Amino acid sequence: MFRKLMSLKLQTKLMLFFSAITLIPLLLLGIFTYQVSSKMVKEQASTGIMENLTQINKNLAFFSRDIEQLSNYIYRSDLVQEKLQKDEARTNLEKYQDFEQVNALFDSFLGTKNWTINLYIIGFNGDRYFTGDYLPPQYNQISENWGVFRKAKKANGAAVWDTHYTIRHTESQEVVLRVGRLLKNEDSEPIGYLIIDILEPSIAELYQSNYQNSKNQIYLIDSEGYVISGYPSKTTIGTKMTHESINSILQSQRGFFDTTLNNQKYITIFDTNEETHYKIVNYLPEDEVTKNSQPIKYLTLLLIVMASIITIWFTYLFAISITSPINKLKRVMKKVEKGNLDVQFQATYQDEVSELGTNFNSMITKLNTSMKESLEKKSRLQDAEINALRAQINPHFLYNTLETMSAIAKIKGVKMISELAIALAEMMRYSIKKDSEYVLLEEDLLLLERYLFIQEVRFQKKIEIIISVEESAKGLLIPPLLIQPIVENAIIHGLETKVGQGVLFIQIYNDDSVLSIQVKDDGKGMNPVKLAEVTNLFESKVSSSKLGIGLENVVRRVSLYYGESYGLKIDSEENVGTTVIMKLPVIRKNGGKVID
């Protein structure tokens, strides 16, 4: 590696050296600057979101206090006290009247609130009052050793909160939180239980409006790590969070750190409610944050590019000032090497190179006289070599050589090489003999078949070729070598670079007075910008390297033969394929004359 480096030209070595000692520190500085700026952007975004989470936690605390205040109103309600102390054996009519009165009380409590909650009063006297459509089975029978009943009994009249857990990840979780309270009469004797079921929408509406149309994933979890609410995904509600970040979340009050979710980089931002001890967690996609630092990235890249251009330019000027006299002397030596002894090195500066040039001029002067005869001989030899190089291998010689190769391959038993040589020889012979203006479509298809045979051998089973030619079209006349360049373009630009097998479909048919030739592939295709560019080149008939020599030749020939009424149209879609349709007039041969 070092030897190759030291073998480079002096100017190249000087530019590489000075560019390296300038650009490497600049590049490292740019990377460091971008990383620092990206980190600052992430920290600022995380801090802003954490403040938002803190506000959501405050709203959640207000909501919790409102729910507890509601339980206090019901706890102290004279109407509830009266109903729960009535005799269980009273008439059904009286029970119905009591139910209506309690429901009216519920409506007065909830009338001004936009809550999605259900209230249940379970009396020891058998009374059951509720706001939902039905009374859940677990509330019909008082099980004082189960869940919220056990917690409410232990609290002895104080409000208690309970998270609704589940072991089914696919179960739709409507109730996510419960508030329970043991109801007592004026003598502090238990008379029943108050249960408030809080549905998930009541919790979600406290925060989801801030994150609509975003890629964030929000979770509200309790102190044990169970998911109370989520947005937009709600599949884990009621289950214990198992993500690797949960331990860090449960062990800290608030903060943010990097993590991975669904194989993507995320920033985990969380805050804890000091009253409820619930934690709201925001998983923010890192690319959503770093896109805000894209201007910094592009500015850094722009500065690096500009500094690189300036550095390379000054390095070039410095290197050229050193190497220019050396290259000048080198060019003079090249002229002498070719036999021109009438040259002199003109020194620009008074340095070592100029001294070397003066010595070289002296040597040339001394050799000029003695080398004349030798130069004349060398000149004659060069003329002979030039004449020999001008003798090019013509197509007839190449055709005969291919025929010889085919014969040798047959003798040696190498059938495939023989067939390839024959196919290529036939194509050469076709190109040699076709000096007429028109050929039969059937003849041109034979050339196409030989070309496709070579491509099939080359690509093996990578390309499936389907040819459909209407029988009546085979006798029509077209200019020679018109279809093969289009097919070649489809293979090279459409199918050769495609991963997996591709399909090439060639369809030719006679439609009244128009001969349609369609070449279709399912290769990589073109994006809309590229398609518009190629279509414009087709329509304008302007020479361009972007079409390729063969395809440009076809476009220009069709235009010259038939005018603007006929030509090529192209349709393409990226990663779907490309279709080229060539429209030609129907021309038949009759009595040796070409007629339309």
Tab-separated table of C-alpha atoms in Angstrom, residues 178-380:
chain	number	residue	atom	x	y	z
A	178	ARG	CA	-61.821	1.501	39.975
A	179	VAL	CA	-62.508	3.640	43.024
A	180	GLY	CA	-64.035	1.808	45.986
A	181	ARG	CA	-65.487	3.097	49.243
A	182	LEU	CA	-67.180	1.493	52.213
A	183	LEU	CA	-70.454	3.339	52.934
A	184	LYS	CA	-71.460	3.884	56.579
A	185	ASN	CA	-74.471	5.321	58.361
A	186	GLU	CA	-74.435	8.002	61.029
A	187	ASP	CA	-73.566	5.367	63.626
A	188	SER	CA	-70.495	4.337	61.553
A	189	GLU	CA	-72.104	1.017	60.748
A	190	PRO	CA	-71.366	-0.404	57.239
A	191	ILE	CA	-74.402	-0.232	54.967
A	192	GLY	CA	-72.839	-0.992	51.539
A	193	TYR	CA	-70.132	-0.204	49.013
A	194	LEU	CA	-69.663	2.504	46.392
A	195	ILE	CA	-67.758	1.413	43.259
A	196	ILE	CA	-66.771	3.877	40.513
A	197	ASP	CA	-65.562	2.256	37.276
A	198	ILE	CA	-63.420	4.599	35.184
A	199	LEU	CA	-63.358	3.696	31.480
A	200	GLU	CA	-60.258	4.122	29.391
A	201	PRO	CA	-61.570	7.058	27.257
A	202	SER	CA	-61.858	9.217	30.406
A	203	ILE	CA	-58.126	8.737	31.008
A	204	ALA	CA	-57.069	8.954	27.345
A	205	GLU	CA	-58.829	12.264	26.739
A	206	LEU	CA	-56.533	13.871	29.312
A	207	TYR	CA	-53.528	13.521	27.001
A	208	GLN	CA	-54.257	12.070	23.563
A	209	SER	CA	-55.350	15.391	22.032
A	210	ASN	CA	-51.717	16.545	22.422
A	211	TYR	CA	-50.376	13.622	20.395
A	212	GLN	CA	-52.836	13.113	17.561
A	213	ASN	CA	-51.199	12.646	14.151
A	214	SER	CA	-47.843	11.950	15.820
A	215	LYS	CA	-45.717	8.825	15.937
A	216	ASN	CA	-45.360	8.902	19.732
A	217	GLN	CA	-46.544	5.991	21.871
A	218	ILE	CA	-47.995	7.061	25.243
A	219	TYR	CA	-48.589	4.799	28.256
A	220	LEU	CA	-50.056	5.513	31.678
A	221	ILE	CA	-48.849	2.877	34.141
A	222	ASP	CA	-49.318	2.333	37.851
A	223	SER	CA	-46.607	1.885	40.468
A	224	GLU	CA	-46.484	-1.867	39.752
A	225	GLY	CA	-45.889	-1.404	36.046
A	226	TYR	CA	-49.398	-2.297	34.827
A	227	VAL	CA	-50.689	-0.339	31.829
A	228	ILE	CA	-53.751	1.765	32.675
A	229	SER	CA	-54.099	3.576	29.353
A	230	GLY	CA	-52.271	3.860	26.047
A	231	TYR	CA	-52.303	5.835	22.804
A	232	PRO	CA	-52.405	5.094	19.928
A	233	SER	CA	-51.841	1.378	20.656
A	234	LYS	CA	-54.135	0.067	23.392
A	235	THR	CA	-53.384	-3.668	23.098
A	236	THR	CA	-51.359	-3.820	26.329
A	237	ILE	CA	-53.916	-2.098	28.572
A	238	GLY	CA	-54.429	-4.096	31.750
A	239	THR	CA	-51.198	-6.076	31.333
A	240	LYS	CA	-47.847	-5.588	32.960
A	241	MET	CA	-45.347	-3.791	30.794
A	242	THR	CA	-42.462	-6.081	29.838
A	243	HIS	CA	-40.339	-3.637	27.848
A	244	GLU	CA	-36.685	-3.413	28.875
A	245	SER	CA	-37.153	0.214	29.908
A	246	ILE	CA	-39.726	-0.558	32.650
A	247	ASN	CA	-37.179	-1.103	35.437
A	248	SER	CA	-35.564	2.294	34.854
A	249	ILE	CA	-39.002	3.927	34.743
A	250	LEU	CA	-40.210	2.347	38.000
A	251	GLN	CA	-37.003	3.161	39.863
A	252	SER	CA	-36.936	6.885	39.004
A	253	GLN	CA	-39.273	9.817	39.485
A	254	ARG	CA	-38.775	11.424	36.067
A	255	GLY	CA	-36.227	11.580	33.267
A	256	PHE	CA	-35.446	10.476	29.709
A	257	PHE	CA	-33.076	7.983	28.091
A	258	ASP	CA	-32.513	6.180	24.774
A	259	THR	CA	-34.115	2.801	24.134
A	260	THR	CA	-35.290	0.506	21.332
A	261	LEU	CA	-38.916	-0.257	20.481
A	262	ASN	CA	-39.982	-2.496	17.575
A	263	ASN	CA	-36.379	-2.515	16.305
A	264	GLN	CA	-36.349	1.283	16.055
A	265	LYS	CA	-34.547	3.884	18.140
A	266	TYR	CA	-36.770	5.757	20.593
A	267	ILE	CA	-36.345	8.261	23.420
A	268	THR	CA	-38.160	7.207	26.592
A	269	ILE	CA	-39.501	10.246	28.511
A	270	PHE	CA	-41.480	9.774	31.742
A	271	ASP	CA	-42.865	11.652	34.725
A	272	THR	CA	-44.486	10.479	37.992
A	273	ASN	CA	-47.620	11.926	39.591
A	274	GLU	CA	-46.725	12.679	43.209
A	275	GLU	CA	-50.322	12.163	44.390
A	276	THR	CA	-51.410	9.041	42.502
A	277	HIS	CA	-47.879	7.682	41.868
A	278	TYR	CA	-48.981	6.885	38.316
A	279	LYS	CA	-46.322	7.299	35.651
A	280	ILE	CA	-46.974	8.655	32.182
A	281	VAL	CA	-44.425	7.417	29.644
A	282	ASN	CA	-43.802	8.839	26.174
A	283	TYR	CA	-41.867	6.757	23.630
A	284	LEU	CA	-40.677	9.348	21.110
A	285	PRO	CA	-39.139	8.126	17.780
A	286	GLU	CA	-35.601	9.429	17.605
A	287	ASP	CA	-35.917	10.288	13.917
A	288	GLU	CA	-38.816	12.623	14.783
A	289	VAL	CA	-36.386	14.601	16.944
A	290	THR	CA	-33.296	14.401	14.788
A	291	LYS	CA	-35.188	15.681	11.758
A	292	ASN	CA	-35.228	19.037	13.552
A	293	SER	CA	-31.447	18.957	13.484
A	294	GLN	CA	-31.342	18.313	9.744
A	295	PRO	CA	-30.702	22.024	8.976
A	296	ILE	CA	-27.683	21.873	11.275
A	297	LYS	CA	-26.558	18.709	9.529
A	298	TYR	CA	-26.921	20.249	6.090
A	299	LEU	CA	-25.237	23.465	7.201
A	300	THR	CA	-22.338	21.452	8.635
A	301	LEU	CA	-22.066	19.452	5.409
A	302	LEU	CA	-22.214	22.650	3.374
A	303	LEU	CA	-19.419	24.212	5.420
A	304	ILE	CA	-17.345	21.032	5.104
A	305	VAL	CA	-17.916	20.939	1.339
A	306	MET	CA	-17.077	24.628	0.923
A	307	ALA	CA	-13.989	24.294	3.108
A	308	SER	CA	-12.994	21.179	1.170
A	309	ILE	CA	-13.341	22.974	-2.153
A	310	ILE	CA	-11.285	25.926	-0.928
A	311	THR	CA	-8.673	23.616	0.605
A	312	ILE	CA	-8.415	21.493	-2.526
A	313	TRP	CA	-8.188	24.601	-4.703
A	314	PHE	CA	-5.335	26.160	-2.696
A	315	THR	CA	-3.643	22.778	-2.428
A	316	TYR	CA	-3.921	22.421	-6.182
A	317	LEU	CA	-2.382	25.856	-6.758
A	318	PHE	CA	0.447	25.049	-4.378
A	319	ALA	CA	1.067	21.640	-5.934
A	320	ILE	CA	0.887	22.991	-9.491
A	321	SER	CA	3.457	25.675	-8.690
A	322	ILE	CA	5.886	22.918	-7.722
A	323	THR	CA	5.052	20.344	-10.360
A	324	SER	CA	4.421	22.657	-13.327
A	325	PRO	CA	8.156	23.201	-14.140
A	326	ILE	CA	8.759	19.474	-13.681
A	327	ASN	CA	5.867	18.609	-16.009
A	328	LYS	CA	7.146	21.165	-18.493
A	329	LEU	CA	10.559	19.489	-18.501
A	330	LYS	CA	8.824	16.127	-18.744
A	331	ARG	CA	6.901	17.241	-21.848
A	332	VAL	CA	10.112	18.425	-23.460
A	333	MET	CA	11.692	15.051	-22.716
A	334	LYS	CA	8.639	13.312	-24.233
A	335	LYS	CA	9.115	15.280	-27.444
A	336	VAL	CA	12.783	14.294	-27.525
A	337	GLU	CA	11.766	10.691	-26.843
A	338	LYS	CA	9.540	10.851	-29.947
A	339	GLY	CA	12.462	12.097	-32.055
A	340	ASN	CA	12.104	15.887	-31.896
A	341	LEU	CA	15.523	17.276	-31.040
A	342	ASP	CA	14.667	20.867	-31.932
A	343	VAL	CA	13.128	21.669	-28.560
A	344	GLN	CA	14.470	23.667	-25.651
A	345	PHE	CA	13.439	23.940	-22.013
A	346	GLN	CA	12.478	27.514	-21.082
A	347	ALA	CA	13.211	28.135	-17.400
A	348	THR	CA	10.669	30.235	-15.454
A	349	TYR	CA	12.296	30.254	-12.026
A	350	GLN	CA	15.902	30.039	-10.870
A	351	ASP	CA	15.691	26.818	-8.916
A	352	GLU	CA	16.902	23.225	-9.100
A	353	VAL	CA	14.427	22.327	-11.855
A	354	SER	CA	15.652	25.251	-13.989
A	355	GLU	CA	19.260	24.104	-13.521
A	356	LEU	CA	18.257	20.587	-14.531
A	357	GLY	CA	16.554	22.017	-17.657
A	358	THR	CA	19.665	23.976	-18.643
A	359	ASN	CA	21.767	20.811	-18.446
A	360	PHE	CA	19.148	18.989	-20.501
A	361	ASN	CA	19.283	21.675	-23.222
A	362	SER	CA	23.056	21.289	-23.400
A	363	MET	CA	22.734	17.523	-23.805
A	364	ILE	CA	20.143	17.898	-26.597
A	365	THR	CA	22.416	20.284	-28.494
A	366	LYS	CA	25.313	17.801	-28.412
A	367	LEU	CA	23.120	14.869	-29.469
A	368	ASN	CA	21.261	16.666	-32.240
A	369	THR	CA	23.968	16.248	-34.877
A	370	SER	CA	24.811	12.606	-34.191
A	371	MET	CA	21.150	11.459	-34.033
A	372	LYS	CA	19.936	12.659	-37.443
A	373	GLU	CA	20.553	9.411	-39.283
A	374	SER	CA	19.129	7.383	-36.426
A	375	LEU	CA	16.031	9.588	-36.333
A	376	GLU	CA	15.476	9.152	-40.073
A	377	LYS	CA	15.563	5.352	-39.675
A	378	LYS	CA	13.261	5.542	-36.712
A	379	SER	CA	10.855	7.775	-38.654
A	380	ARG	CA	10.650	5.254	-41.496
